[in-house]
Amino acid sequence: MQTSGERVGVQNIGGRGKNKGNIDIGGRTGFKDPLTLIVISSIALGLIILICIPFPFLNFIVSLIYKPVKENPFNILLLGLDEVIEGTVRTDAILLAIIDHVEGKVVLSSIPRDLMVDGSKINSVYERKGIEALENVVEDLTGLKINRFALVNYDVFKILGDELGPIEIMVNEPMYYHDYVQNLTIDFKPGVVYRMKGDELLAYIRYRKNALGDIGRLERQKDVLKKMFEKAKNMDIFRLGRLYSKLKKLMKTDLDLSEVIYLFSKVSKNGQMSFIGFPYTINDRGEVIVDKKRLGRYRDSLKELPVSGIRKSYRIVILNNSTLKNRVFEARVRSRWRKVMGWEPEKVIWEDTKINMKGSHVFVLSRSMVDKEAILGFLKKVYPEETFKVHMVSWMEDIDEYYEIMEKLFEKRIYVERPIDALIILGTLGGG
């Protein structure tokens, strides 16, 4: 419908009207070739911009949108505040993001918030001494220079969940908690795949009332971050700019929007994300301290950015088939993988599942021979003394046996979020 005072251009199509093949703009016959009109209009617009806008100002506008980052890798210290629940300004999460924008790789390393540094917990450094002091502490621990920082409120996950969601989450155990003071309710059922956005996603990553406490919470956060990273790859820079404007209201940072856009443009297409665990141990007083024996290897791993040799993050589940049927098995398994590989399996099932198998086995679910060789290489490094029987489920070998194991896990209310790359049946005590 034409509104008052509006002149509408009409294109005659299929021979209708007097001006066949022409474009009638405001009642006048124009160029016969639409492409010619577009090209000339574009050139004219470009000339007007160059003539009317001073070059220094134009350069300034471009720099606001896109600003190349010289340092590579580019290291960002991410600090999470959970003021709503904790009622404190102490850093609830400390995460180092190492971005190789040349190769398109992202490595994240989480530092335990209870780590003892110079007689006090690291999560109190920001509150007592400020951001520069905390940056210095992290630089001393990692051997890397911090280029930027971002201090964020957990409500950031709510916005990200709304913008990038829904995020599919398989809940593996009952999760219920109600805080009457904060009017916060968390209620998720095991074995259910939830498509979470906003409030639900925020509640999921906040939950810490399970048996693993903060360790379980960190694992959930890592899983959510991976899935958000994959979702964010489909964003254009305009949507990214709008999202960053919303997030900045909930954060304190020295990151420019132009830097964010540049880094995003370099890792969004084929970027890979991986995690490297921080080397810590527990002393006789029950304090979390740096494991100095593994600190050197950890620093080397950060500099080498190990995702370069692996084209994906491997999802490995380990199932207890030893005589040790308690959480000590899980602790030993995770400790050995951290020591040898610098990262941990996706899930360790320590419970007695009563599977009818002897010794150690590996069920490889990926079809890729590269993935198969990589997984077998991991096992050779972590368990050089152990012999594993290999089952290629993706090639329909022993597929019935694999599904029998998964059915037994389901019957015992042990849920494995799929897809996974490998299921490892471990017949040893897990190492140490």
Coordinates of C-alpha atoms in Angstrom, one line a residue:
M1 CA 0.0 0.0 0.0
Q2 CA 1.3 3.4 -0.9
T3 CA 1.3 6.0 1.8
S4 CA 0.6 9.7 1.4
G5 CA 3.5 11.6 -0.2
E6 CA 5.4 8.4 -1.0
R7 CA 6.7 7.7 -4.5
V8 CA 7.2 4.0 -5.2
G9 CA 9.6 2.6 -7.8
V10 CA 8.0 -0.1 -10.0
Q11 CA 9.9 -2.8 -11.8
N12 CA 8.0 -4.2 -14.9
I13 CA 8.5 -7.9 -15.0
G14 CA 7.7 -10.5 -17.7
G15 CA 6.8 -8.0 -20.4
R16 CA 4.0 -6.2 -18.5
G17 CA 3.7 -2.5 -19.0
K18 CA 5.2 -0.2 -21.7
N19 CA 8.8 -0.2 -20.5
K20 CA 9.8 -3.8 -20.8
G21 CA 13.0 -4.6 -19.0
N22 CA 13.3 -1.0 -17.6
I23 CA 13.3 0.2 -14.0
D24 CA 10.8 3.0 -13.4
I25 CA 12.0 5.1 -10.5
G26 CA 9.5 7.8 -9.4
G27 CA 7.9 7.7 -12.8
R28 CA 11.1 8.1 -14.8
T29 CA 12.7 5.5 -17.0
G30 CA 16.2 4.6 -15.7
F31 CA 19.0 2.3 -16.7
K32 CA 18.0 -0.9 -18.4
D33 CA 20.6 -3.0 -16.5
P34 CA 19.9 -3.1 -12.8
L35 CA 23.6 -4.1 -12.1
T36 CA 24.8 -0.9 -13.8
L37 CA 22.6 1.2 -11.5
I38 CA 23.8 -0.5 -8.4
V39 CA 27.5 -0.1 -9.4
I40 CA 27.1 3.6 -10.3
S41 CA 25.1 4.2 -7.1
S42 CA 27.8 2.5 -5.0
I43 CA 30.6 4.6 -6.6
A44 CA 28.6 7.8 -6.1
L45 CA 28.0 7.0 -2.4
G46 CA 31.7 6.2 -1.9
L47 CA 32.7 9.5 -3.5
I48 CA 30.2 11.4 -1.3
I49 CA 31.6 9.8 1.9
L50 CA 35.2 10.5 0.9
I51 CA 34.4 14.1 0.0
C52 CA 32.1 15.0 2.9
I53 CA 33.8 13.1 5.7
P54 CA 37.4 14.1 6.6
F55 CA 39.8 11.2 6.3
P56 CA 41.1 11.3 9.9
F57 CA 37.5 11.0 11.2
L58 CA 36.7 8.2 8.7
N59 CA 39.8 6.3 9.9
F60 CA 38.6 6.8 13.5
I61 CA 35.2 5.3 12.6
V62 CA 36.8 2.3 11.0
S63 CA 39.1 1.8 14.0
L64 CA 36.1 1.7 16.3
I65 CA 34.7 -1.3 14.5
Y66 CA 37.9 -3.3 13.7
K67 CA 41.3 -2.9 15.4
P68 CA 44.0 -5.5 14.7
V69 CA 45.6 -7.0 17.8
K70 CA 49.4 -7.2 17.6
E71 CA 50.2 -9.5 20.5
N72 CA 49.8 -13.2 19.8
P73 CA 48.8 -15.1 21.7
F74 CA 46.5 -12.6 23.4
N75 CA 45.9 -13.4 27.1
I76 CA 42.7 -12.3 28.8
L77 CA 42.1 -12.8 32.6
L78 CA 38.4 -13.5 33.2
L79 CA 37.1 -13.1 36.7
G80 CA 33.7 -14.1 37.8
L81 CA 31.8 -12.5 40.7
D82 CA 28.9 -14.2 42.3
E83 CA 27.7 -11.3 44.4
V84 CA 24.1 -12.3 44.4
I85 CA 24.7 -15.7 46.2
E86 CA 27.9 -15.0 48.0
G87 CA 27.3 -11.4 49.2
T88 CA 31.0 -10.6 48.6
V89 CA 33.2 -9.0 46.0
R90 CA 35.7 -11.9 46.1
T91 CA 36.4 -13.6 42.7
D92 CA 34.3 -16.7 42.5
A93 CA 36.0 -17.9 39.3
I94 CA 39.4 -17.2 37.9
L95 CA 39.9 -18.2 34.2
L96 CA 42.7 -17.5 31.9
A97 CA 41.8 -17.3 28.2
I98 CA 44.7 -17.7 25.8
I99 CA 43.8 -16.7 22.2
D100 CA 46.0 -17.6 19.3
H101 CA 44.3 -15.4 16.6
V102 CA 46.8 -16.5 14.0
E103 CA 46.0 -20.2 14.2
G104 CA 42.4 -19.6 15.5
K105 CA 42.8 -21.5 18.8
V106 CA 41.5 -20.8 22.2
V107 CA 42.8 -22.4 25.4
L108 CA 41.1 -21.9 28.8
S109 CA 42.7 -22.7 32.1
S110 CA 40.8 -22.4 35.4
I111 CA 42.7 -21.5 38.6
P112 CA 41.1 -22.8 41.8
R113 CA 39.6 -20.0 43.7
D114 CA 40.8 -21.5 47.0
L115 CA 44.4 -21.8 45.9
M116 CA 46.7 -20.5 48.7
V117 CA 49.1 -17.7 47.6
D118 CA 51.4 -16.0 50.1
G119 CA 49.3 -17.2 53.0
S120 CA 45.8 -16.3 51.7
K121 CA 43.4 -17.6 49.1
I122 CA 43.8 -16.2 45.6
N123 CA 40.1 -15.2 45.4
S124 CA 40.8 -12.5 48.1
V125 CA 43.6 -10.8 46.2
Y126 CA 41.3 -8.6 44.1
E127 CA 39.3 -7.5 47.1
R128 CA 42.4 -6.6 49.1
K129 CA 44.8 -5.3 46.5
G130 CA 43.0 -4.7 43.2
I131 CA 43.1 -6.0 39.7
E132 CA 46.8 -5.2 39.0
A133 CA 47.9 -7.3 42.0
L134 CA 45.8 -10.2 40.9
E135 CA 47.2 -10.0 37.3
N136 CA 50.7 -10.1 38.8
V137 CA 49.9 -13.2 40.8
V138 CA 48.4 -15.0 37.7
E139 CA 51.4 -14.0 35.6
D140 CA 53.8 -15.5 38.2
L141 CA 51.8 -18.7 38.3
T142 CA 51.4 -19.1 34.5
G143 CA 54.6 -17.4 33.2
L144 CA 52.4 -15.5 30.7
K145 CA 51.7 -11.7 30.4
I146 CA 48.1 -10.7 30.9
N147 CA 47.0 -8.4 28.1
R148 CA 43.5 -7.6 29.2
F149 CA 41.1 -8.4 32.0
A150 CA 37.3 -8.7 32.3
L151 CA 35.5 -8.8 35.6
V152 CA 32.0 -10.1 35.1
N153 CA 28.8 -10.8 37.1
Y154 CA 27.3 -14.2 36.7
D155 CA 24.2 -12.6 35.1
V156 CA 26.3 -12.5 32.0
F157 CA 25.4 -16.2 31.5
K158 CA 21.8 -15.2 31.5
I159 CA 22.2 -12.8 28.7
L160 CA 24.4 -15.2 26.7
G161 CA 21.8 -17.9 27.3
D162 CA 19.1 -15.7 25.8
E163 CA 21.2 -14.5 22.9
L164 CA 22.9 -17.8 22.0
G165 CA 20.4 -20.4 23.4
P166 CA 18.8 -22.6 23.7
I167 CA 21.8 -24.7 24.9
E168 CA 21.2 -28.4 25.1
I169 CA 22.2 -29.8 28.5
M170 CA 21.9 -33.4 29.7
V171 CA 21.5 -33.4 33.5
N172 CA 23.3 -36.4 35.0
E173 CA 22.0 -36.1 38.7
P174 CA 19.2 -34.6 40.7
M175 CA 19.7 -30.9 41.1
Y176 CA 17.4 -29.1 43.6
Y177 CA 18.0 -26.0 45.7
H178 CA 15.9 -23.2 46.9
D179 CA 17.2 -19.9 48.3
Y180 CA 14.3 -18.1 50.0
V181 CA 16.4 -14.9 50.6
Q182 CA 17.4 -14.6 46.9
N183 CA 14.1 -16.2 45.6
L184 CA 16.3 -18.6 43.6
T185 CA 15.1 -22.1 42.8
I186 CA 17.1 -24.8 41.0
D187 CA 15.2 -28.0 40.1
F188 CA 16.5 -30.3 37.3
K189 CA 15.7 -34.0 36.9
P190 CA 18.4 -36.6 35.9
G191 CA 18.4 -38.2 32.5
V192 CA 16.5 -35.3 30.9
V193 CA 17.9 -33.2 28.1
Y194 CA 17.0 -29.6 28.8
R195 CA 17.1 -26.8 26.2
M196 CA 18.2 -24.0 28.5
K197 CA 18.1 -20.2 28.0
G198 CA 18.6 -17.3 30.4
D199 CA 17.5 -18.0 33.9
E200 CA 17.6 -21.8 33.6
L201 CA 21.2 -21.7 32.3
L202 CA 22.3 -19.3 35.0
A203 CA 20.7 -21.6 37.7
Y204 CA 22.4 -24.7 36.1
I205 CA 26.0 -23.2 36.2
R206 CA 25.4 -21.8 39.7
Y207 CA 24.4 -25.0 41.4
R208 CA 27.0 -26.4 43.8
K209 CA 25.1 -28.7 46.2
N210 CA 26.2 -31.9 44.5
A211 CA 28.8 -34.4 45.8
L212 CA 31.6 -32.8 43.8
G213 CA 30.9 -29.2 45.0
D214 CA 33.0 -26.6 43.2
I215 CA 34.7 -29.3 41.0
G216 CA 31.3 -30.3 39.6
R217 CA 30.3 -26.7 39.1
L218 CA 33.5 -26.0 37.1
E219 CA 32.9 -29.0 34.9
R220 CA 29.4 -27.8 34.1
Q221 CA 30.7 -24.3 33.3
K222 CA 33.3 -25.7 31.0
D223 CA 30.7 -27.7 29.1
V224 CA 28.4 -24.7 28.8
L225 CA 31.3 -22.5 27.6
K226 CA 32.2 -25.1 24.9
K227 CA 28.6 -25.1 23.6
M228 CA 28.3 -21.4 23.7
F229 CA 31.6 -21.1 21.7
E230 CA 30.2 -23.3 19.0
K231 CA 26.9 -21.3 18.9
A232 CA 28.8 -18.0 18.8
K233 CA 30.6 -19.0 15.6
N234 CA 27.4 -18.3 13.6
M235 CA 27.2 -14.6 14.8
D236 CA 27.9 -11.7 12.5
I237 CA 29.9 -8.7 13.8
F238 CA 26.8 -6.5 14.1
R239 CA 25.0 -8.9 16.3
L240 CA 28.3 -9.4 18.3
G241 CA 28.5 -5.6 18.7
R242 CA 25.0 -5.4 20.1
L243 CA 25.7 -8.4 22.4
Y244 CA 28.9 -6.8 23.7
S245 CA 27.0 -3.6 24.5
K246 CA 24.6 -5.6 26.7
L247 CA 27.4 -7.5 28.4
K248 CA 29.5 -4.5 29.1
K249 CA 26.8 -3.2 31.6
L250 CA 27.6 -6.3 33.7
M251 CA 31.4 -6.2 33.5
K252 CA 34.4 -4.1 34.2
T253 CA 37.1 -4.5 31.5
D254 CA 39.8 -2.8 29.5
L255 CA 38.9 -4.7 26.3
D256 CA 37.8 -2.5 23.4
L257 CA 34.9 -3.5 21.2
S258 CA 37.2 -3.2 18.2
E259 CA 39.6 -5.8 19.8
V260 CA 36.7 -8.1 20.6
I261 CA 35.5 -8.0 16.9
Y262 CA 39.0 -8.6 15.6
L263 CA 39.6 -11.6 17.9
F264 CA 36.1 -13.0 17.1
S265 CA 36.7 -12.7 13.4
K266 CA 39.9 -14.7 13.7
V267 CA 38.5 -17.6 15.7
S268 CA 34.9 -17.8 14.7
K269 CA 35.2 -19.8 11.5
N270 CA 37.3 -22.8 12.4
G271 CA 38.4 -22.0 15.9
Q272 CA 39.1 -24.8 18.4
M273 CA 38.7 -24.6 22.1
S274 CA 40.4 -26.7 24.8
F275 CA 41.0 -26.7 28.5
I276 CA 44.1 -27.2 30.5
G277 CA 43.8 -28.0 34.2
F278 CA 45.8 -26.1 36.7
P279 CA 48.4 -28.2 38.7
Y280 CA 47.3 -28.2 42.3
T281 CA 47.4 -30.6 45.3
I282 CA 46.0 -30.7 48.9
N283 CA 48.4 -30.4 51.8
D284 CA 48.2 -31.9 55.3
R285 CA 46.0 -29.0 56.5
G286 CA 43.5 -29.5 53.7
E287 CA 44.6 -26.4 51.8
V288 CA 44.7 -26.2 48.0
I289 CA 48.3 -25.4 47.0
V290 CA 50.4 -25.3 43.8
D291 CA 51.8 -28.7 42.7
K292 CA 55.3 -27.4 42.0
K293 CA 56.4 -30.7 40.5
R294 CA 53.9 -30.2 37.6
L295 CA 54.0 -26.4 37.4
G296 CA 56.8 -26.4 34.8
R297 CA 54.9 -28.8 32.5
Y298 CA 51.8 -26.7 32.9
R299 CA 53.5 -23.5 31.9
D300 CA 55.0 -25.3 28.8
S301 CA 51.5 -26.6 27.9
L302 CA 50.1 -23.0 28.0
K303 CA 52.9 -21.8 25.7
E304 CA 52.5 -24.7 23.3
L305 CA 48.7 -24.4 23.0
P306 CA 48.1 -28.1 22.6
V307 CA 45.0 -27.8 20.5
S308 CA 47.3 -27.3 17.5
G309 CA 48.0 -31.1 17.3
I310 CA 44.4 -32.1 18.0
R311 CA 41.7 -30.9 15.7
K312 CA 38.9 -31.2 18.3
S313 CA 38.2 -31.5 22.0
Y314 CA 37.9 -35.2 22.8
R315 CA 35.0 -36.3 25.0
I316 CA 36.2 -39.3 26.9
V317 CA 34.3 -41.3 29.6
I318 CA 36.1 -43.7 31.9
L319 CA 34.2 -46.5 33.6
N320 CA 35.5 -48.3 36.7
N321 CA 36.2 -52.0 36.2
S322 CA 38.7 -52.3 39.1
T323 CA 38.4 -53.6 42.7
L324 CA 38.4 -50.1 44.1
K325 CA 34.7 -49.0 44.2
N326 CA 34.7 -45.5 45.7
R327 CA 35.6 -41.9 44.8
V328 CA 39.3 -42.6 45.4
F329 CA 39.2 -44.2 42.0
E330 CA 37.9 -41.0 40.4
A331 CA 40.5 -38.9 42.2
R332 CA 43.3 -41.2 41.0
V333 CA 42.1 -41.2 37.4
R334 CA 41.7 -37.4 37.2
S335 CA 45.1 -36.9 38.9
R336 CA 47.0 -39.1 36.5
W337 CA 45.3 -37.5 33.4
R338 CA 46.2 -34.1 34.7
K339 CA 49.8 -35.1 35.3
V340 CA 50.3 -36.8 31.9
M341 CA 48.0 -35.0 29.5
G342 CA 47.3 -31.6 31.2
W343 CA 43.5 -32.2 31.0
E344 CA 40.9 -34.5 32.5
P345 CA 38.3 -36.9 31.0
E346 CA 34.8 -35.7 30.4
K347 CA 33.4 -38.0 33.0
V348 CA 34.7 -40.7 35.5
I349 CA 32.2 -43.3 36.7
W350 CA 33.6 -44.7 39.9
E351 CA 30.5 -46.6 41.0
D352 CA 30.2 -50.4 40.8
T353 CA 28.2 -51.0 37.6
K354 CA 28.7 -54.8 37.7
I355 CA 29.6 -55.0 34.0
N356 CA 30.5 -58.5 32.9
M357 CA 33.9 -57.7 31.4
K358 CA 37.5 -58.5 32.5
G359 CA 40.5 -56.2 32.1
S360 CA 40.6 -52.9 30.3
H361 CA 38.8 -52.0 27.1
V362 CA 38.2 -48.9 24.9
F363 CA 35.1 -48.4 22.8
V364 CA 35.9 -45.8 20.1
L365 CA 32.8 -44.1 18.7
S366 CA 34.4 -41.7 16.3
R367 CA 34.6 -42.8 12.7
S368 CA 37.9 -40.9 12.1
M369 CA 41.1 -42.9 12.0
V370 CA 42.9 -39.8 13.2
D371 CA 40.6 -39.7 16.2
K372 CA 41.2 -43.4 16.8
E373 CA 45.0 -43.0 16.7
A374 CA 44.8 -40.0 19.0
I375 CA 42.7 -41.8 21.6
L376 CA 44.9 -44.8 21.6
G377 CA 47.9 -42.5 21.9
F378 CA 46.4 -40.9 25.0
L379 CA 46.0 -44.3 26.6
K380 CA 49.5 -45.3 25.8
K381 CA 50.8 -42.2 27.5
V382 CA 48.5 -42.3 30.5
Y383 CA 48.6 -46.1 31.1
P384 CA 51.8 -47.4 29.4
E385 CA 51.6 -50.6 31.5
E386 CA 48.0 -51.5 30.6
T387 CA 46.7 -53.4 27.6
F388 CA 43.4 -52.3 26.2
K389 CA 41.1 -54.3 23.9
V390 CA 39.9 -52.0 21.2
H391 CA 36.3 -52.0 20.0
M392 CA 35.4 -49.8 17.0
V393 CA 31.7 -49.1 17.7
S394 CA 31.4 -46.7 14.8
W395 CA 32.3 -49.6 12.4
M396 CA 29.6 -51.7 14.0
E397 CA 32.1 -53.8 15.9
D398 CA 30.8 -54.9 19.3
I399 CA 28.0 -52.4 19.1
D400 CA 25.6 -54.6 21.1
E401 CA 28.1 -54.9 23.9
Y402 CA 28.4 -51.1 24.0
Y403 CA 24.7 -50.6 24.2
E404 CA 24.4 -53.2 27.0
I405 CA 26.9 -51.2 29.0
M406 CA 25.0 -47.9 28.4
E407 CA 21.7 -49.6 29.4
K408 CA 23.2 -50.8 32.7
L409 CA 24.4 -47.3 33.4
F410 CA 20.9 -46.0 32.7
E411 CA 19.4 -48.6 35.1
K412 CA 21.7 -47.4 37.9
R413 CA 20.7 -43.8 37.1
I414 CA 24.1 -42.9 35.8
Y415 CA 23.7 -40.7 32.7
V416 CA 26.3 -40.1 30.0
E417 CA 25.7 -37.0 27.8
R418 CA 26.3 -38.0 24.2
P419 CA 27.9 -37.9 21.8
I420 CA 31.2 -39.1 23.2
D421 CA 34.4 -40.1 21.4
A422 CA 35.4 -43.0 23.6
L423 CA 34.3 -45.1 26.5
I424 CA 37.2 -46.5 28.4
I425 CA 36.7 -49.5 30.7
L426 CA 39.6 -49.3 33.2
G427 CA 40.6 -52.5 34.9
T428 CA 43.4 -50.9 37.0
L429 CA 43.1 -48.8 40.1
G430 CA 43.4 -45.6 38.2
G431 CA 46.9 -44.6 38.9
G432 CA 48.0 -41.7 41.1

